[in-house]
Amino acid sequence: MLQKITETANYLRSVMKTQPKVGIILGTGLGNLATQITDAQELPYETIPNFPVSTVEGHSGKLIVGKLGGVDVLAMKGRFHYYEGYDMAHVTFPVRVMKMLGIETLLVSNASGGVNPDFEIGELMIITDHINLFPENPLRGKNYDELGPRFPDMHAVYDPELVAKAKAIAAKHNICVKEGVYVGTQGPTFETPAEYVYFRVIGGDAVGMSTVPETIVAHHMGMRVFGISIITDLGVPGKIVEVSHEEVQEIGNIKQPLMTLIMTELIQSL
Ligand code: HPA
């Protein structure tokens, strides 16, 4: 694995015109942040050695290297989901590569279903913690001590300082943000009503099919992580209706400018 990461990082270093310290992973329906990136250099995944290729509808896979709010960033438009059939090593491979390229801070976004009864569709939730319900931990297997510890501490995975800064940015712009615990599940099924209740009971505020593997791997390697979710549907008893991938994308689309604003100012504050 180490050899592949190094190979890919070496390739990217040879083609990238800048050396960003900030990485961004754009979730379902949230790719429009990418349109705000200036001086953009686009690198389709299929041109990058060892990179998996993204398949799911709503994701076009490419790395975008450029400036967001004047700051050098490397953004992933399109991520690799476990439900697509990738194993955890592939799902998290780009994050490993980011670290090797010198990325210190990772911003992740996603669409999720709210299970907190105080949440409304279209609201933003700053992720303060997660519950990993994926069937496999991405760190399972041989540990590469040069990347991070065998048994990583997980008490503050979502950087509290970044959470505080993001809340202040949102308040300044009168953007209503919630905060809460993201439950990561493998999908591809959305939840049954009983499962939504279960996720609430165990301490979740929102549920989705991504983010947790990438965050674990980033944290393992000592990167600072900030996560934000757009609540695209509600798994709250009495409010549960049929949900589709198209609706998830649509709500994401409508709300992404607010998320982009928060992320941009957060990056500028680093
Ligand atoms: N469940 C799981 N993943 C999701 C949801 C949901 O309700 N909404 C968006 N992604």
Short mmCIF file of C-alpha atoms and ligand atoms in Angstrom, two decimals:
data_model
loop_
_atom_site.label_atom_id
_atom_site.label_comp_id
_atom_site.label_asym_id
_atom_site.label_seq_id
_atom_site.Cartn_x
_atom_site.Cartn_y
_atom_site.Cartn_z
CA MET A 1 0.00 0.00 0.00
CA LEU A 2 2.76 2.43 0.99
CA GLN A 3 4.39 2.00 -2.38
CA LYS A 4 1.17 2.80 -4.21
CA ILE A 5 0.54 5.90 -2.10
CA THR A 6 4.06 7.11 -2.75
CA GLU A 7 3.76 6.41 -6.47
CA THR A 8 0.50 8.36 -6.72
CA ALA A 9 1.77 11.23 -4.58
CA ASN A 10 4.94 11.46 -6.68
CA TYR A 11 2.88 11.62 -9.85
CA LEU A 12 0.60 14.33 -8.46
CA ARG A 13 3.54 16.33 -7.15
CA SER A 14 5.03 16.29 -10.63
CA VAL A 15 1.88 17.69 -12.26
CA MET A 16 0.41 19.96 -9.58
CA LYS A 17 1.29 23.63 -9.98
CA THR A 18 0.80 24.41 -6.28
CA GLN A 19 1.33 22.68 -2.94
CA PRO A 20 -1.95 23.01 -1.03
CA LYS A 21 -2.15 22.37 2.70
CA VAL A 22 -5.94 22.06 2.65
CA GLY A 23 -7.88 19.12 1.22
CA ILE A 24 -11.62 19.04 0.55
CA ILE A 25 -13.89 16.08 -0.12
CA LEU A 26 -17.16 17.06 -1.76
CA GLY A 27 -20.19 14.94 -0.99
CA THR A 28 -23.29 14.00 -2.95
CA GLY A 29 -24.80 17.00 -4.72
CA LEU A 30 -22.15 19.28 -3.25
CA GLY A 31 -19.80 19.49 -6.20
CA ASN A 32 -20.61 23.10 -6.95
CA LEU A 33 -18.07 24.32 -4.41
CA ALA A 34 -15.66 23.22 -7.10
CA THR A 35 -16.97 25.95 -9.41
CA GLN A 36 -15.68 28.55 -6.91
CA ILE A 37 -12.14 27.25 -7.24
CA THR A 38 -10.07 29.63 -9.34
CA ASP A 39 -6.88 28.94 -11.31
CA ALA A 40 -8.23 25.41 -11.36
CA GLN A 41 -6.21 22.50 -12.57
CA GLU A 42 -8.46 19.48 -13.13
CA LEU A 43 -7.12 15.97 -12.87
CA PRO A 44 -9.66 13.27 -13.79
CA TYR A 45 -9.31 10.21 -11.55
CA GLU A 46 -8.74 7.93 -14.52
CA THR A 47 -5.54 9.83 -15.35
CA ILE A 48 -4.09 9.40 -11.85
CA PRO A 49 -2.05 6.22 -11.24
CA ASN A 50 -3.62 3.81 -8.72
CA PHE A 51 -6.72 5.98 -8.24
CA PRO A 52 -10.03 4.14 -8.10
CA VAL A 53 -12.69 5.44 -10.51
CA SER A 54 -15.92 6.84 -9.09
CA THR A 55 -19.15 5.39 -10.46
CA VAL A 56 -22.20 6.62 -8.56
CA GLU A 57 -24.63 9.03 -10.19
CA GLY A 58 -24.11 12.59 -8.99
CA HIS A 59 -20.37 12.22 -8.78
CA SER A 60 -17.94 13.03 -11.52
CA GLY A 61 -14.53 12.02 -10.40
CA LYS A 62 -11.68 14.47 -10.52
CA LEU A 63 -9.17 16.23 -8.35
CA ILE A 64 -9.32 19.99 -8.61
CA VAL A 65 -6.24 21.91 -7.57
CA GLY A 66 -6.60 25.67 -7.31
CA LYS A 67 -7.59 28.51 -5.00
CA LEU A 68 -10.68 28.81 -2.85
CA GLY A 69 -11.06 32.28 -1.37
CA GLY A 70 -7.45 32.89 -2.34
CA VAL A 71 -6.11 29.83 -0.49
CA ASP A 72 -4.49 26.86 -2.25
CA VAL A 73 -6.69 23.78 -2.00
CA LEU A 74 -6.90 20.29 -3.39
CA ALA A 75 -10.52 19.18 -3.78
CA MET A 76 -11.94 15.78 -4.56
CA LYS A 77 -15.07 16.08 -6.67
CA GLY A 78 -16.52 12.63 -6.29
CA ARG A 79 -15.55 10.25 -3.52
CA PHE A 80 -15.38 6.48 -3.30
CA HIS A 81 -18.18 4.87 -1.33
CA TYR A 82 -18.00 1.52 0.38
CA TYR A 83 -21.42 0.62 -1.07
CA GLU A 84 -20.01 0.88 -4.57
CA GLY A 85 -17.96 -2.21 -3.79
CA TYR A 86 -14.59 -0.62 -3.06
CA ASP A 87 -12.76 -2.00 -0.10
CA MET A 88 -11.74 0.36 2.68
CA ALA A 89 -8.20 0.70 1.34
CA HIS A 90 -9.62 2.17 -1.88
CA VAL A 91 -12.24 4.31 -0.15
CA THR A 92 -9.52 5.99 1.91
CA PHE A 93 -6.64 5.88 -0.58
CA PRO A 94 -7.00 9.52 -1.69
CA VAL A 95 -6.76 10.71 1.92
CA ARG A 96 -3.51 8.78 2.37
CA VAL A 97 -2.21 10.42 -0.78
CA MET A 98 -3.30 13.86 0.43
CA LYS A 99 -1.29 13.45 3.61
CA MET A 100 1.77 12.44 1.62
CA LEU A 101 1.31 15.58 -0.50
CA GLY A 102 1.48 17.75 2.60
CA ILE A 103 -2.22 18.32 3.25
CA GLU A 104 -2.65 19.20 6.95
CA THR A 105 -6.36 19.98 7.17
CA LEU A 106 -9.19 18.00 5.62
CA LEU A 107 -12.68 19.39 5.09
CA VAL A 108 -15.34 16.79 4.36
CA SER A 109 -18.93 17.30 3.31
CA ASN A 110 -21.86 15.01 2.83
CA ALA A 111 -25.60 14.72 2.52
CA SER A 112 -27.32 12.94 5.38
CA GLY A 113 -30.65 12.05 6.88
CA GLY A 114 -31.53 13.87 10.10
CA VAL A 115 -32.65 11.76 13.04
CA ASN A 116 -32.64 14.59 15.57
CA PRO A 117 -36.26 15.81 15.91
CA ASP A 118 -35.03 19.43 16.10
CA PHE A 119 -33.60 19.26 12.59
CA GLU A 120 -35.28 20.50 9.39
CA ILE A 121 -34.65 19.49 5.81
CA GLY A 122 -32.07 21.73 4.20
CA GLU A 123 -30.26 22.63 7.41
CA LEU A 124 -26.53 22.34 7.82
CA MET A 125 -25.03 20.23 10.59
CA ILE A 126 -21.46 20.70 11.72
CA ILE A 127 -20.16 17.26 12.63
CA THR A 128 -18.84 17.16 16.19
CA ASP A 129 -18.38 13.39 16.45
CA HIS A 130 -19.27 10.17 14.69
CA ILE A 131 -20.41 6.62 15.31
CA ASN A 132 -18.74 4.12 13.01
CA LEU A 133 -21.25 1.47 11.93
CA PHE A 134 -19.39 0.42 8.81
CA PRO A 135 -18.78 -3.33 8.81
CA GLU A 136 -15.04 -2.76 8.63
CA ASN A 137 -12.65 -0.28 10.17
CA PRO A 138 -10.37 1.26 7.51
CA LEU A 139 -7.38 0.74 9.82
CA ARG A 140 -7.96 -3.01 10.06
CA GLY A 141 -4.87 -4.94 9.01
CA LYS A 142 -1.19 -4.14 9.15
CA ASN A 143 -0.48 -0.78 10.74
CA TYR A 144 2.06 1.44 9.03
CA ASP A 145 3.73 3.02 12.03
CA GLU A 146 5.22 5.71 9.82
CA LEU A 147 1.66 6.86 9.00
CA GLY A 148 0.12 6.71 12.46
CA PRO A 149 -0.37 4.68 15.64
CA ARG A 150 -1.83 1.17 15.88
CA PHE A 151 -4.48 2.26 18.38
CA PRO A 152 -5.42 5.86 17.60
CA ASP A 153 -7.11 7.96 20.25
CA MET A 154 -10.49 9.20 19.01
CA HIS A 155 -11.59 11.66 21.66
CA ALA A 156 -11.55 14.76 19.45
CA VAL A 157 -11.58 13.64 15.85
CA TYR A 158 -13.49 16.64 14.50
CA ASP A 159 -11.20 19.50 15.45
CA PRO A 160 -12.95 21.54 18.19
CA GLU A 161 -11.22 24.74 17.13
CA LEU A 162 -12.48 24.35 13.55
CA VAL A 163 -15.98 23.58 14.86
CA ALA A 164 -15.92 26.80 16.93
CA LYS A 165 -14.62 28.85 14.02
CA ALA A 166 -17.27 27.46 11.65
CA LYS A 167 -20.02 28.25 14.16
CA ALA A 168 -18.74 31.82 14.46
CA ILE A 169 -18.65 32.20 10.66
CA ALA A 170 -22.21 30.88 10.37
CA ALA A 171 -23.42 33.23 13.12
CA LYS A 172 -21.76 36.21 11.43
CA HIS A 173 -23.73 35.48 8.24
CA ASN A 174 -26.97 34.58 10.05
CA ILE A 175 -26.77 31.02 8.73
CA CYS A 176 -28.59 28.57 10.97
CA VAL A 177 -26.31 25.62 11.66
CA LYS A 178 -26.93 22.65 13.88
CA GLU A 179 -24.20 20.47 15.31
CA GLY A 180 -24.23 16.81 16.02
CA VAL A 181 -23.12 13.23 15.74
CA TYR A 182 -22.90 11.62 12.31
CA VAL A 183 -23.67 7.92 12.12
CA GLY A 184 -21.80 6.28 9.25
CA THR A 185 -23.44 3.24 7.67
CA GLN A 186 -22.53 1.21 4.62
CA GLY A 187 -25.75 1.79 2.60
CA PRO A 188 -26.80 1.65 -0.19
CA THR A 189 -30.23 1.29 1.38
CA PHE A 190 -31.64 4.32 3.11
CA GLU A 191 -32.99 3.42 6.56
CA THR A 192 -36.16 1.71 7.58
CA PRO A 193 -38.17 3.75 10.13
CA ALA A 194 -36.98 1.35 12.84
CA GLU A 195 -33.35 1.89 11.86
CA TYR A 196 -33.74 5.69 11.99
CA VAL A 197 -35.14 5.34 15.53
CA TYR A 198 -32.25 3.05 16.46
CA PHE A 199 -29.66 5.58 15.22
CA ARG A 200 -31.30 8.27 17.32
CA VAL A 201 -31.40 6.02 20.39
CA ILE A 202 -27.69 5.20 20.15
CA GLY A 203 -26.76 8.89 20.06
CA GLY A 204 -26.88 9.96 16.43
CA ASP A 205 -28.17 13.23 15.00
CA ALA A 206 -27.77 12.36 11.33
CA VAL A 207 -26.99 9.29 9.25
CA GLY A 208 -25.15 8.88 5.98
CA MET A 209 -23.06 6.53 3.89
CA SER A 210 -19.65 8.19 3.82
CA THR A 211 -17.20 10.43 5.70
CA VAL A 212 -16.40 8.11 8.62
CA PRO A 213 -13.75 6.01 6.80
CA GLU A 214 -11.98 9.05 5.37
CA THR A 215 -12.09 10.84 8.71
CA ILE A 216 -10.65 7.89 10.61
CA VAL A 217 -7.77 7.59 8.18
CA ALA A 218 -7.10 11.34 8.18
CA HIS A 219 -7.12 11.40 11.98
CA HIS A 220 -4.85 8.37 12.11
CA MET A 221 -2.25 10.37 10.18
CA GLY A 222 -2.61 13.45 12.36
CA MET A 223 -4.64 15.60 9.97
CA ARG A 224 -7.12 18.13 11.35
CA VAL A 225 -10.62 17.27 10.21
CA PHE A 226 -13.70 19.44 9.77
CA GLY A 227 -16.98 17.87 8.64
CA ILE A 228 -20.28 19.35 7.56
CA SER A 229 -23.51 17.68 6.54
CA ILE A 230 -26.54 18.91 4.65
CA ILE A 231 -29.70 17.37 6.07
CA THR A 232 -31.53 16.26 2.94
CA ASP A 233 -34.29 14.16 4.51
CA LEU A 234 -35.63 13.33 7.94
CA GLY A 235 -35.63 9.99 9.70
CA VAL A 236 -37.82 11.33 12.48
CA PRO A 237 -40.97 9.40 13.40
CA GLY A 238 -44.02 11.20 11.98
CA LYS A 239 -41.87 13.00 9.37
CA ILE A 240 -40.50 10.01 7.50
CA VAL A 241 -41.42 9.99 3.81
CA GLU A 242 -40.06 8.15 0.81
CA VAL A 243 -36.54 9.32 0.01
CA SER A 244 -34.65 9.13 -3.28
CA HIS A 245 -31.10 9.82 -4.37
CA GLU A 246 -32.44 12.53 -6.71
CA GLU A 247 -34.09 14.40 -3.84
CA VAL A 248 -30.93 14.11 -1.77
CA GLN A 249 -29.00 15.69 -4.64
CA GLU A 250 -31.61 18.39 -5.17
CA ILE A 251 -31.64 19.54 -1.54
CA GLY A 252 -27.86 19.41 -1.53
CA ASN A 253 -27.79 21.59 -4.62
CA ILE A 254 -30.04 24.24 -3.13
CA LYS A 255 -28.10 24.50 0.11
CA GLN A 256 -24.55 24.18 -1.06
CA PRO A 257 -23.81 27.92 -1.43
CA LEU A 258 -24.11 28.29 2.37
CA MET A 259 -21.81 25.36 2.91
CA THR A 260 -19.36 26.79 0.38
CA LEU A 261 -19.38 30.13 2.19
CA ILE A 262 -18.63 28.53 5.56
CA MET A 263 -15.89 26.33 4.13
CA THR A 264 -14.29 29.21 2.24
CA GLU A 265 -14.09 31.49 5.26
CA LEU A 266 -12.95 28.61 7.44
CA ILE A 267 -10.09 27.93 5.05
CA GLN A 268 -9.19 31.63 4.98
CA SER A 269 -8.99 31.59 8.78
CA LEU A 270 -6.47 28.75 8.96
N1 HPA B 1 -29.72 7.81 5.18
C1 HPA B 1 -28.48 7.47 4.76
N2 HPA B 1 -27.77 8.22 3.94
C2 HPA B 1 -28.30 9.37 3.52
C3 HPA B 1 -29.56 9.78 3.91
C4 HPA B 1 -30.31 8.94 4.79
O1 HPA B 1 -31.46 9.24 5.17
N3 HPA B 1 -29.80 10.97 3.31
C5 HPA B 1 -28.71 11.27 2.59
N4 HPA B 1 -27.79 10.30 2.71
#
